[in-house]
């Protein structure tokens, strides 16, 4: 089990699709840095010019462009933010979600299961797919946060300012205004777990769908369908059910609820893990 796990993790994190996906996601996140840093510098110059014209100091409005409302996971106005979270399911599935389908088709699985048990192989494969999907999203987000922290002030959010939009109904709202770094770390963990689970949807689909492109893209359309199905909740419950929205740390449309995130994650895990382990062990690979 230990050896096959190492092999799968190594393959998942060193293949060209993982490296390319992380690079593209990071590149998209850099546009957020360029835009927000430019806006931050322009705002500072404008405030300095206003003070020069007035002849006295005014409120510098330093919270207008601070770390926790400027990084890509905390702001909601740039194209890079919209593109990143729209493509999030693809960032999760492209790195390694297709691997079982390719290995089964090439005959690689036949060679592996003669040396290790099917249970060990499919468990290792499931974990590797999960880790690759989670890291492909978490790494660019973490790098974006760290780069932004080098440029804009890391001020503790103050709810008396209009620049922060996390209200009481949102998950962890108290933590956001008291321990914002813990809040961000918590959301990075959530994004890692949920995107890892999205990647495992591709692996589960490999037992039913016999097209590599479809295996990679179907989870994206599944998340997109869930995203637009939230419209049926209008006038019934103002809660966020779309992963494309609640994986962003601050609310895009409706407040995020922890129980919804946990429920959706559990449903995906139970379905994908059951399919991958039961079908994997039961199906004939020879």
PDB file of C-alpha atoms in Angstrom:
ATOM      1  CA  UNK A   1       0.000   0.000   0.000  1.00  0.00           C
ATOM      2  CA  UNK A   2       2.760   2.433   0.962  1.00  0.00           C
ATOM      3  CA  UNK A   3       4.723   1.953  -2.260  1.00  0.00           C
ATOM      4  CA  UNK A   4       1.749   2.234  -4.615  1.00  0.00           C
ATOM      5  CA  UNK A   5       0.596   5.320  -2.712  1.00  0.00           C
ATOM      6  CA  UNK A   6       3.980   6.991  -3.212  1.00  0.00           C
ATOM      7  CA  UNK A   7       3.941   6.135  -6.906  1.00  0.00           C
ATOM      8  CA  UNK A   8       0.428   7.516  -7.417  1.00  0.00           C
ATOM      9  CA  UNK A   9       1.103  10.740  -5.499  1.00  0.00           C
ATOM     10  CA  UNK A  10       4.331  11.253  -7.449  1.00  0.00           C
ATOM     11  CA  UNK A  11       2.561  10.712 -10.780  1.00  0.00           C
ATOM     12  CA  UNK A  12      -0.276  13.018  -9.755  1.00  0.00           C
ATOM     13  CA  UNK A  13       1.951  15.933  -8.765  1.00  0.00           C
ATOM     14  CA  UNK A  14       4.657  15.713 -11.427  1.00  0.00           C
ATOM     15  CA  UNK A  15       2.719  15.091 -14.635  1.00  0.00           C
ATOM     16  CA  UNK A  16       2.527  17.863 -17.224  1.00  0.00           C
ATOM     17  CA  UNK A  17      -1.209  18.376 -16.783  1.00  0.00           C
ATOM     18  CA  UNK A  18      -0.850  19.171 -13.082  1.00  0.00           C
ATOM     19  CA  UNK A  19       2.043  21.563 -13.646  1.00  0.00           C
ATOM     20  CA  UNK A  20       0.303  23.268 -16.584  1.00  0.00           C
ATOM     21  CA  UNK A  21      -2.985  23.640 -14.708  1.00  0.00           C
ATOM     22  CA  UNK A  22      -1.330  25.147 -11.630  1.00  0.00           C
ATOM     23  CA  UNK A  23       0.640  27.519 -13.872  1.00  0.00           C
ATOM     24  CA  UNK A  24      -2.480  28.679 -15.740  1.00  0.00           C
ATOM     25  CA  UNK A  25      -4.460  29.141 -12.528  1.00  0.00           C
ATOM     26  CA  UNK A  26      -1.594  31.103 -10.981  1.00  0.00           C
ATOM     27  CA  UNK A  27      -1.249  33.212 -14.140  1.00  0.00           C
ATOM     28  CA  UNK A  28      -4.958  34.115 -13.956  1.00  0.00           C
ATOM     29  CA  UNK A  29      -4.565  35.031 -10.287  1.00  0.00           C
ATOM     30  CA  UNK A  30      -1.695  37.379 -11.154  1.00  0.00           C
ATOM     31  CA  UNK A  31      -4.098  39.651 -13.029  1.00  0.00           C
ATOM     32  CA  UNK A  32      -5.900  40.121  -9.736  1.00  0.00           C
ATOM     33  CA  UNK A  33      -2.606  41.244  -8.184  1.00  0.00           C
ATOM     34  CA  UNK A  34      -1.849  43.663 -11.021  1.00  0.00           C
ATOM     35  CA  UNK A  35      -5.328  45.197 -10.950  1.00  0.00           C
ATOM     36  CA  UNK A  36      -5.684  45.500  -7.180  1.00  0.00           C
ATOM     37  CA  UNK A  37      -2.148  46.796  -6.616  1.00  0.00           C
ATOM     38  CA  UNK A  38      -2.664  49.370  -9.370  1.00  0.00           C
ATOM     39  CA  UNK A  39      -5.981  50.405  -7.841  1.00  0.00           C
ATOM     40  CA  UNK A  40      -4.354  50.588  -4.400  1.00  0.00           C
ATOM     41  CA  UNK A  41      -1.574  52.895  -5.641  1.00  0.00           C
ATOM     42  CA  UNK A  42      -4.020  55.083  -7.592  1.00  0.00           C
ATOM     43  CA  UNK A  43      -6.254  55.411  -4.531  1.00  0.00           C
ATOM     44  CA  UNK A  44      -3.318  56.432  -2.336  1.00  0.00           C
ATOM     45  CA  UNK A  45      -2.275  59.117  -4.825  1.00  0.00           C
ATOM     46  CA  UNK A  46      -5.837  60.438  -5.031  1.00  0.00           C
ATOM     47  CA  UNK A  47      -6.119  60.674  -1.249  1.00  0.00           C
ATOM     48  CA  UNK A  48      -2.765  62.452  -1.038  1.00  0.00           C
ATOM     49  CA  UNK A  49      -3.866  64.916  -3.719  1.00  0.00           C
ATOM     50  CA  UNK A  50      -7.128  65.595  -1.880  1.00  0.00           C
ATOM     51  CA  UNK A  51      -5.220  66.311   1.327  1.00  0.00           C
ATOM     52  CA  UNK A  52      -2.847  68.622  -0.558  1.00  0.00           C
ATOM     53  CA  UNK A  53      -5.743  70.598  -2.037  1.00  0.00           C
ATOM     54  CA  UNK A  54      -7.626  70.804   1.258  1.00  0.00           C
ATOM     55  CA  UNK A  55      -4.550  71.686   3.243  1.00  0.00           C
ATOM     56  CA  UNK A  56      -5.277  69.260   6.075  1.00  0.00           C
ATOM     57  CA  UNK A  57      -5.285  65.539   6.718  1.00  0.00           C
ATOM     58  CA  UNK A  58      -8.407  63.488   6.039  1.00  0.00           C
ATOM     59  CA  UNK A  59      -9.394  59.906   6.749  1.00  0.00           C
ATOM     60  CA  UNK A  60      -6.922  57.957   4.572  1.00  0.00           C
ATOM     61  CA  UNK A  61      -9.492  55.188   4.035  1.00  0.00           C
ATOM     62  CA  UNK A  62      -6.750  52.591   4.314  1.00  0.00           C
ATOM     63  CA  UNK A  63      -9.330  49.801   4.423  1.00  0.00           C
ATOM     64  CA  UNK A  64     -10.406  50.489   0.836  1.00  0.00           C
ATOM     65  CA  UNK A  65      -7.631  48.262  -0.494  1.00  0.00           C
ATOM     66  CA  UNK A  66      -6.409  46.003   2.299  1.00  0.00           C
ATOM     67  CA  UNK A  67      -5.202  42.421   2.119  1.00  0.00           C
ATOM     68  CA  UNK A  68      -8.403  40.652   3.093  1.00  0.00           C
ATOM     69  CA  UNK A  69     -10.605  42.449   0.577  1.00  0.00           C
ATOM     70  CA  UNK A  70      -8.008  42.578  -2.208  1.00  0.00           C
ATOM     71  CA  UNK A  71      -6.679  39.038  -2.660  1.00  0.00           C
ATOM     72  CA  UNK A  72      -8.493  36.936  -5.254  1.00  0.00           C
ATOM     73  CA  UNK A  73     -10.411  34.989  -2.625  1.00  0.00           C
ATOM     74  CA  UNK A  74     -11.627  38.130  -0.878  1.00  0.00           C
ATOM     75  CA  UNK A  75     -12.563  40.551  -3.655  1.00  0.00           C
ATOM     76  CA  UNK A  76     -15.442  40.263  -6.074  1.00  0.00           C
ATOM     77  CA  UNK A  77     -14.948  42.797  -8.830  1.00  0.00           C
ATOM     78  CA  UNK A  78     -12.082  41.765 -11.116  1.00  0.00           C
ATOM     79  CA  UNK A  79     -12.232  39.635 -14.247  1.00  0.00           C
ATOM     80  CA  UNK A  80      -9.518  37.362 -12.856  1.00  0.00           C
ATOM     81  CA  UNK A  81     -11.615  36.558  -9.784  1.00  0.00           C
ATOM     82  CA  UNK A  82     -14.646  35.711 -11.959  1.00  0.00           C
ATOM     83  CA  UNK A  83     -12.593  33.608 -14.393  1.00  0.00           C
ATOM     84  CA  UNK A  84     -10.692  31.757 -11.670  1.00  0.00           C
ATOM     85  CA  UNK A  85     -13.742  30.624  -9.735  1.00  0.00           C
ATOM     86  CA  UNK A  86     -15.713  29.864 -12.899  1.00  0.00           C
ATOM     87  CA  UNK A  87     -12.960  27.521 -14.117  1.00  0.00           C
ATOM     88  CA  UNK A  88     -12.364  26.067 -10.660  1.00  0.00           C
ATOM     89  CA  UNK A  89     -13.889  22.608 -11.430  1.00  0.00           C
ATOM     90  CA  UNK A  90     -11.660  22.259 -14.498  1.00  0.00           C
ATOM     91  CA  UNK A  91      -8.594  23.219 -12.470  1.00  0.00           C
ATOM     92  CA  UNK A  92      -9.520  20.316 -10.183  1.00  0.00           C
ATOM     93  CA  UNK A  93     -10.189  17.622 -12.799  1.00  0.00           C
ATOM     94  CA  UNK A  94      -7.567  18.296 -15.474  1.00  0.00           C
ATOM     95  CA  UNK A  95      -4.434  17.440 -13.422  1.00  0.00           C
ATOM     96  CA  UNK A  96      -5.203  13.762 -12.696  1.00  0.00           C
ATOM     97  CA  UNK A  97      -8.931  13.034 -12.795  1.00  0.00           C
ATOM     98  CA  UNK A  98      -8.536  11.196 -16.098  1.00  0.00           C
ATOM     99  CA  UNK A  99      -5.689   8.931 -14.950  1.00  0.00           C
ATOM    100  CA  UNK A 100      -7.641   5.754 -14.180  1.00  0.00           C
ATOM    101  CA  UNK A 101      -9.364   5.829 -17.570  1.00  0.00           C
ATOM    102  CA  UNK A 102      -6.026   6.192 -19.379  1.00  0.00           C
ATOM    103  CA  UNK A 103      -4.305   3.509 -17.291  1.00  0.00           C
ATOM    104  CA  UNK A 104      -7.170   1.060 -17.810  1.00  0.00           C
ATOM    105  CA  UNK A 105      -7.187   1.672 -21.550  1.00  0.00           C
ATOM    106  CA  UNK A 106      -3.409   1.281 -21.861  1.00  0.00           C
ATOM    107  CA  UNK A 107      -3.320  -1.953 -19.868  1.00  0.00           C
ATOM    108  CA  UNK A 108      -1.282  -0.422 -17.040  1.00  0.00           C
ATOM    109  CA  UNK A 109      -3.909  -1.434 -14.457  1.00  0.00           C
ATOM    110  CA  UNK A 110      -3.504  -5.101 -15.418  1.00  0.00           C
ATOM    111  CA  UNK A 111       0.189  -4.958 -14.588  1.00  0.00           C
ATOM    112  CA  UNK A 112      -0.364  -3.153 -11.286  1.00  0.00           C
ATOM    113  CA  UNK A 113      -3.066  -5.422  -9.860  1.00  0.00           C
ATOM    114  CA  UNK A 114      -0.837  -8.463 -10.367  1.00  0.00           C
ATOM    115  CA  UNK A 115       1.568  -6.922  -7.832  1.00  0.00           C
ATOM    116  CA  UNK A 116      -0.776  -5.178  -5.376  1.00  0.00           C
ATOM    117  CA  UNK A 117      -4.362  -5.763  -4.358  1.00  0.00           C
ATOM    118  CA  UNK A 118      -7.160  -3.979  -6.183  1.00  0.00           C
ATOM    119  CA  UNK A 119      -8.184  -2.355  -2.923  1.00  0.00           C
ATOM    120  CA  UNK A 120      -4.732  -0.815  -2.419  1.00  0.00           C
ATOM    121  CA  UNK A 121      -4.544   0.370  -6.020  1.00  0.00           C
ATOM    122  CA  UNK A 122      -7.956   2.036  -6.117  1.00  0.00           C
ATOM    123  CA  UNK A 123      -7.590   3.581  -2.669  1.00  0.00           C
ATOM    124  CA  UNK A 124      -4.189   4.994  -3.650  1.00  0.00           C
ATOM    125  CA  UNK A 125      -5.587   6.229  -6.953  1.00  0.00           C
ATOM    126  CA  UNK A 126      -8.552   7.890  -5.224  1.00  0.00           C
ATOM    127  CA  UNK A 127      -6.292   9.672  -2.724  1.00  0.00           C
ATOM    128  CA  UNK A 128      -3.870  10.789  -5.457  1.00  0.00           C
ATOM    129  CA  UNK A 129      -6.704  12.194  -7.590  1.00  0.00           C
ATOM    130  CA  UNK A 130      -8.103  13.961  -4.523  1.00  0.00           C
ATOM    131  CA  UNK A 131      -4.743  15.494  -3.580  1.00  0.00           C
ATOM    132  CA  UNK A 132      -3.983  16.646  -7.129  1.00  0.00           C
ATOM    133  CA  UNK A 133      -7.359  18.367  -7.497  1.00  0.00           C
ATOM    134  CA  UNK A 134      -7.089  20.072  -4.137  1.00  0.00           C
ATOM    135  CA  UNK A 135      -3.531  21.306  -4.604  1.00  0.00           C
ATOM    136  CA  UNK A 136      -4.150  22.509  -8.165  1.00  0.00           C
ATOM    137  CA  UNK A 137      -6.542  25.095  -6.710  1.00  0.00           C
ATOM    138  CA  UNK A 138      -5.079  25.695  -3.245  1.00  0.00           C
ATOM    139  CA  UNK A 139      -1.543  26.451  -4.467  1.00  0.00           C
ATOM    140  CA  UNK A 140      -2.488  29.385  -6.786  1.00  0.00           C
ATOM    141  CA  UNK A 141      -4.850  30.792  -4.131  1.00  0.00           C
ATOM    142  CA  UNK A 142      -2.184  30.616  -1.417  1.00  0.00           C
ATOM    143  CA  UNK A 143       0.463  32.177  -3.678  1.00  0.00           C
ATOM    144  CA  UNK A 144      -1.925  34.979  -4.627  1.00  0.00           C
ATOM    145  CA  UNK A 145      -2.585  35.715  -0.951  1.00  0.00           C
ATOM    146  CA  UNK A 146       1.128  35.724  -0.101  1.00  0.00           C
ATOM    147  CA  UNK A 147       2.048  37.997  -3.018  1.00  0.00           C
ATOM    148  CA  UNK A 148      -0.761  40.410  -2.182  1.00  0.00           C
ATOM    149  CA  UNK A 149       0.405  40.450   1.451  1.00  0.00           C
ATOM    150  CA  UNK A 150       3.754  41.832   0.272  1.00  0.00           C
ATOM    151  CA  UNK A 151       2.114  44.891  -1.265  1.00  0.00           C
ATOM    152  CA  UNK A 152      -1.081  45.961   0.510  1.00  0.00           C
ATOM    153  CA  UNK A 153      -1.562  46.386   4.283  1.00  0.00           C
ATOM    154  CA  UNK A 154      -2.811  43.353   6.214  1.00  0.00           C
ATOM    155  CA  UNK A 155      -5.369  45.289   8.243  1.00  0.00           C
ATOM    156  CA  UNK A 156      -7.845  43.429  10.410  1.00  0.00           C
ATOM    157  CA  UNK A 157     -11.247  43.870   8.725  1.00  0.00           C
ATOM    158  CA  UNK A 158     -13.497  46.435  10.385  1.00  0.00           C
ATOM    159  CA  UNK A 159     -17.240  45.964   9.887  1.00  0.00           C
ATOM    160  CA  UNK A 160     -17.832  49.701  10.305  1.00  0.00           C
ATOM    161  CA  UNK A 161     -16.317  50.203   6.839  1.00  0.00           C
ATOM    162  CA  UNK A 162     -18.318  49.622   3.670  1.00  0.00           C
ATOM    163  CA  UNK A 163     -15.389  47.791   2.084  1.00  0.00           C
ATOM    164  CA  UNK A 164     -16.140  44.502   3.861  1.00  0.00           C
ATOM    165  CA  UNK A 165     -19.208  42.492   2.911  1.00  0.00           C
ATOM    166  CA  UNK A 166     -19.165  39.535   5.275  1.00  0.00           C
ATOM    167  CA  UNK A 167     -22.268  39.820   7.446  1.00  0.00           C
ATOM    168  CA  UNK A 168     -23.414  37.788  10.434  1.00  0.00           C
ATOM    169  CA  UNK A 169     -25.370  35.101   8.491  1.00  0.00           C
ATOM    170  CA  UNK A 170     -22.157  34.023   6.740  1.00  0.00           C
ATOM    171  CA  UNK A 171     -20.089  31.125   7.987  1.00  0.00           C
ATOM    172  CA  UNK A 172     -17.167  32.198  10.202  1.00  0.00           C
ATOM    173  CA  UNK A 173     -18.105  35.894  10.029  1.00  0.00           C
ATOM    174  CA  UNK A 174     -16.911  36.392  13.618  1.00  0.00           C
ATOM    175  CA  UNK A 175     -13.544  34.849  12.789  1.00  0.00           C
ATOM    176  CA  UNK A 176     -13.186  37.104   9.743  1.00  0.00           C
ATOM    177  CA  UNK A 177     -13.334  40.254  11.879  1.00  0.00           C
ATOM    178  CA  UNK A 178     -11.170  38.944  14.729  1.00  0.00           C
ATOM    179  CA  UNK A 179      -8.707  36.378  13.318  1.00  0.00           C
ATOM    180  CA  UNK A 180      -8.681  36.977   9.543  1.00  0.00           C
ATOM    181  CA  UNK A 181      -5.552  34.902   8.909  1.00  0.00           C
ATOM    182  CA  UNK A 182      -7.203  31.863  10.485  1.00  0.00           C
ATOM    183  CA  UNK A 183     -10.279  32.628   8.389  1.00  0.00           C
ATOM    184  CA  UNK A 184      -8.235  32.542   5.172  1.00  0.00           C
ATOM    185  CA  UNK A 185      -6.410  29.358   6.194  1.00  0.00           C
ATOM    186  CA  UNK A 186      -9.760  27.741   6.957  1.00  0.00           C
ATOM    187  CA  UNK A 187     -11.116  28.665   3.544  1.00  0.00           C
ATOM    188  CA  UNK A 188      -8.001  27.386   1.796  1.00  0.00           C
ATOM    189  CA  UNK A 189      -8.555  24.053   3.546  1.00  0.00           C
ATOM    190  CA  UNK A 190     -12.211  24.034   2.440  1.00  0.00           C
ATOM    191  CA  UNK A 191     -11.199  24.816  -1.148  1.00  0.00           C
ATOM    192  CA  UNK A 192      -8.573  22.064  -1.061  1.00  0.00           C
ATOM    193  CA  UNK A 193     -11.041  19.460   0.219  1.00  0.00           C
ATOM    194  CA  UNK A 194     -13.926  20.420  -2.053  1.00  0.00           C
ATOM    195  CA  UNK A 195     -11.806  20.685  -5.196  1.00  0.00           C
ATOM    196  CA  UNK A 196     -10.203  17.360  -4.340  1.00  0.00           C
ATOM    197  CA  UNK A 197     -13.683  15.852  -4.185  1.00  0.00           C
ATOM    198  CA  UNK A 198     -14.610  17.432  -7.516  1.00  0.00           C
ATOM    199  CA  UNK A 199     -11.563  15.710  -9.023  1.00  0.00           C
ATOM    200  CA  UNK A 200     -12.758  12.342  -7.709  1.00  0.00           C
ATOM    201  CA  UNK A 201     -15.994  12.795  -9.668  1.00  0.00           C
ATOM    202  CA  UNK A 202     -13.891  12.366 -12.813  1.00  0.00           C
ATOM    203  CA  UNK A 203     -12.440   9.129 -11.492  1.00  0.00           C
ATOM    204  CA  UNK A 204     -15.909   7.816 -10.639  1.00  0.00           C
ATOM    205  CA  UNK A 205     -17.151   8.739 -14.105  1.00  0.00           C
ATOM    206  CA  UNK A 206     -14.333   6.658 -15.611  1.00  0.00           C
ATOM    207  CA  UNK A 207     -16.320   3.522 -14.757  1.00  0.00           C
ATOM    208  CA  UNK A 208     -19.269   4.666 -16.872  1.00  0.00           C
ATOM    209  CA  UNK A 209     -17.984   7.133 -19.483  1.00  0.00           C
ATOM    210  CA  UNK A 210     -15.540   5.976 -22.135  1.00  0.00           C
ATOM    211  CA  UNK A 211     -14.287   9.333 -23.354  1.00  0.00           C
ATOM    212  CA  UNK A 212     -11.373  11.133 -21.723  1.00  0.00           C
ATOM    213  CA  UNK A 213     -12.587  14.621 -22.618  1.00  0.00           C
ATOM    214  CA  UNK A 214     -16.054  13.914 -21.210  1.00  0.00           C
ATOM    215  CA  UNK A 215     -14.571  12.527 -17.994  1.00  0.00           C
ATOM    216  CA  UNK A 216     -12.697  15.778 -17.415  1.00  0.00           C
ATOM    217  CA  UNK A 217     -15.426  18.227 -18.403  1.00  0.00           C
ATOM    218  CA  UNK A 218     -18.590  16.596 -17.000  1.00  0.00           C
ATOM    219  CA  UNK A 219     -17.834  17.604 -13.371  1.00  0.00           C
ATOM    220  CA  UNK A 220     -17.571  21.200 -14.615  1.00  0.00           C
ATOM    221  CA  UNK A 221     -21.066  21.030 -16.097  1.00  0.00           C
ATOM    222  CA  UNK A 222     -22.326  19.323 -12.948  1.00  0.00           C
ATOM    223  CA  UNK A 223     -21.046  22.233 -10.836  1.00  0.00           C
ATOM    224  CA  UNK A 224     -22.427  24.676 -13.393  1.00  0.00           C
ATOM    225  CA  UNK A 225     -25.833  23.000 -13.180  1.00  0.00           C
ATOM    226  CA  UNK A 226     -25.745  23.275  -9.395  1.00  0.00           C
ATOM    227  CA  UNK A 227     -24.713  26.909  -9.770  1.00  0.00           C
ATOM    228  CA  UNK A 228     -27.727  27.824 -11.885  1.00  0.00           C
ATOM    229  CA  UNK A 229     -30.149  25.612  -9.961  1.00  0.00           C
ATOM    230  CA  UNK A 230     -29.805  28.004  -7.028  1.00  0.00           C
ATOM    231  CA  UNK A 231     -32.241  30.252  -8.891  1.00  0.00           C
ATOM    232  CA  UNK A 232     -35.015  27.879  -7.845  1.00  0.00           C
ATOM    233  CA  UNK A 233     -34.343  28.896  -4.243  1.00  0.00           C
ATOM    234  CA  UNK A 234     -35.149  32.556  -4.868  1.00  0.00           C
ATOM    235  CA  UNK A 235     -37.858  33.783  -2.505  1.00  0.00           C
ATOM    236  CA  UNK A 236     -37.556  30.497  -0.566  1.00  0.00           C
ATOM    237  CA  UNK A 237     -34.162  30.545   1.129  1.00  0.00           C
ATOM    238  CA  UNK A 238     -31.328  33.006   0.676  1.00  0.00           C
ATOM    239  CA  UNK A 239     -28.454  30.574   1.128  1.00  0.00           C
ATOM    240  CA  UNK A 240     -25.612  29.694  -1.208  1.00  0.00           C
ATOM    241  CA  UNK A 241     -25.632  26.204  -2.718  1.00  0.00           C
ATOM    242  CA  UNK A 242     -23.211  26.824  -5.596  1.00  0.00           C
ATOM    243  CA  UNK A 243     -19.598  25.691  -5.035  1.00  0.00           C
ATOM    244  CA  UNK A 244     -18.532  28.303  -7.585  1.00  0.00           C
ATOM    245  CA  UNK A 245     -19.727  30.906  -5.082  1.00  0.00           C
ATOM    246  CA  UNK A 246     -19.283  29.444  -1.612  1.00  0.00           C
ATOM    247  CA  UNK A 247     -15.676  28.416  -2.296  1.00  0.00           C
ATOM    248  CA  UNK A 248     -14.968  32.148  -2.468  1.00  0.00           C
ATOM    249  CA  UNK A 249     -14.295  33.336   1.069  1.00  0.00           C
ATOM    250  CA  UNK A 250     -16.589  36.364   0.917  1.00  0.00           C
ATOM    251  CA  UNK A 251     -20.204  36.204  -0.312  1.00  0.00           C
ATOM    252  CA  UNK A 252     -20.863  36.681  -4.017  1.00  0.00           C
ATOM    253  CA  UNK A 253     -24.635  36.522  -3.878  1.00  0.00           C
ATOM    254  CA  UNK A 254     -26.000  34.651  -0.850  1.00  0.00           C
ATOM    255  CA  UNK A 255     -24.417  33.870   2.535  1.00  0.00           C
ATOM    256  CA  UNK A 256     -22.448  30.633   2.790  1.00  0.00           C
ATOM    257  CA  UNK A 257     -23.591  28.105   5.367  1.00  0.00           C
ATOM    258  CA  UNK A 258     -21.256  25.517   6.825  1.00  0.00           C
ATOM    259  CA  UNK A 259     -23.863  22.764   6.914  1.00  0.00           C
ATOM    260  CA  UNK A 260     -24.523  23.120   3.176  1.00  0.00           C
ATOM    261  CA  UNK A 261     -20.815  22.888   2.349  1.00  0.00           C
ATOM    262  CA  UNK A 262     -20.402  19.830   4.589  1.00  0.00           C
ATOM    263  CA  UNK A 263     -23.543  18.190   3.181  1.00  0.00           C
ATOM    264  CA  UNK A 264     -22.486  18.647  -0.447  1.00  0.00           C
ATOM    265  CA  UNK A 265     -18.958  17.435   0.337  1.00  0.00           C
ATOM    266  CA  UNK A 266     -20.289  14.333   2.103  1.00  0.00           C
ATOM    267  CA  UNK A 267     -22.635  13.505  -0.776  1.00  0.00           C
ATOM    268  CA  UNK A 268     -19.815  13.776  -3.321  1.00  0.00           C
ATOM    269  CA  UNK A 269     -17.452  11.735  -1.142  1.00  0.00           C
ATOM    270  CA  UNK A 270     -19.934   8.948  -0.440  1.00  0.00           C
ATOM    271  CA  UNK A 271     -20.941   8.643  -4.089  1.00  0.00           C
ATOM    272  CA  UNK A 272     -17.457   8.799  -5.594  1.00  0.00           C
ATOM    273  CA  UNK A 273     -15.700   6.678  -2.973  1.00  0.00           C
ATOM    274  CA  UNK A 274     -18.390   4.004  -3.129  1.00  0.00           C
ATOM    275  CA  UNK A 275     -18.275   3.857  -6.926  1.00  0.00           C
ATOM    276  CA  UNK A 276     -14.478   3.847  -7.146  1.00  0.00           C
ATOM    277  CA  UNK A 277     -13.939   1.179  -4.503  1.00  0.00           C
ATOM    278  CA  UNK A 278     -16.882  -1.122  -5.254  1.00  0.00           C
ATOM    279  CA  UNK A 279     -16.669  -0.965  -9.034  1.00  0.00           C
ATOM    280  CA  UNK A 280     -12.883  -0.980  -8.925  1.00  0.00           C
ATOM    281  CA  UNK A 281     -12.672  -4.127  -6.818  1.00  0.00           C
ATOM    282  CA  UNK A 282     -15.578  -5.861  -8.553  1.00  0.00           C
ATOM    283  CA  UNK A 283     -14.875  -5.101 -12.231  1.00  0.00           C
ATOM    284  CA  UNK A 284     -12.594  -7.319 -14.247  1.00  0.00           C
ATOM    285  CA  UNK A 285      -9.526  -5.513 -15.624  1.00  0.00           C
ATOM    286  CA  UNK A 286      -8.092  -8.400 -17.644  1.00  0.00           C
TER     287      UNK A 286
END
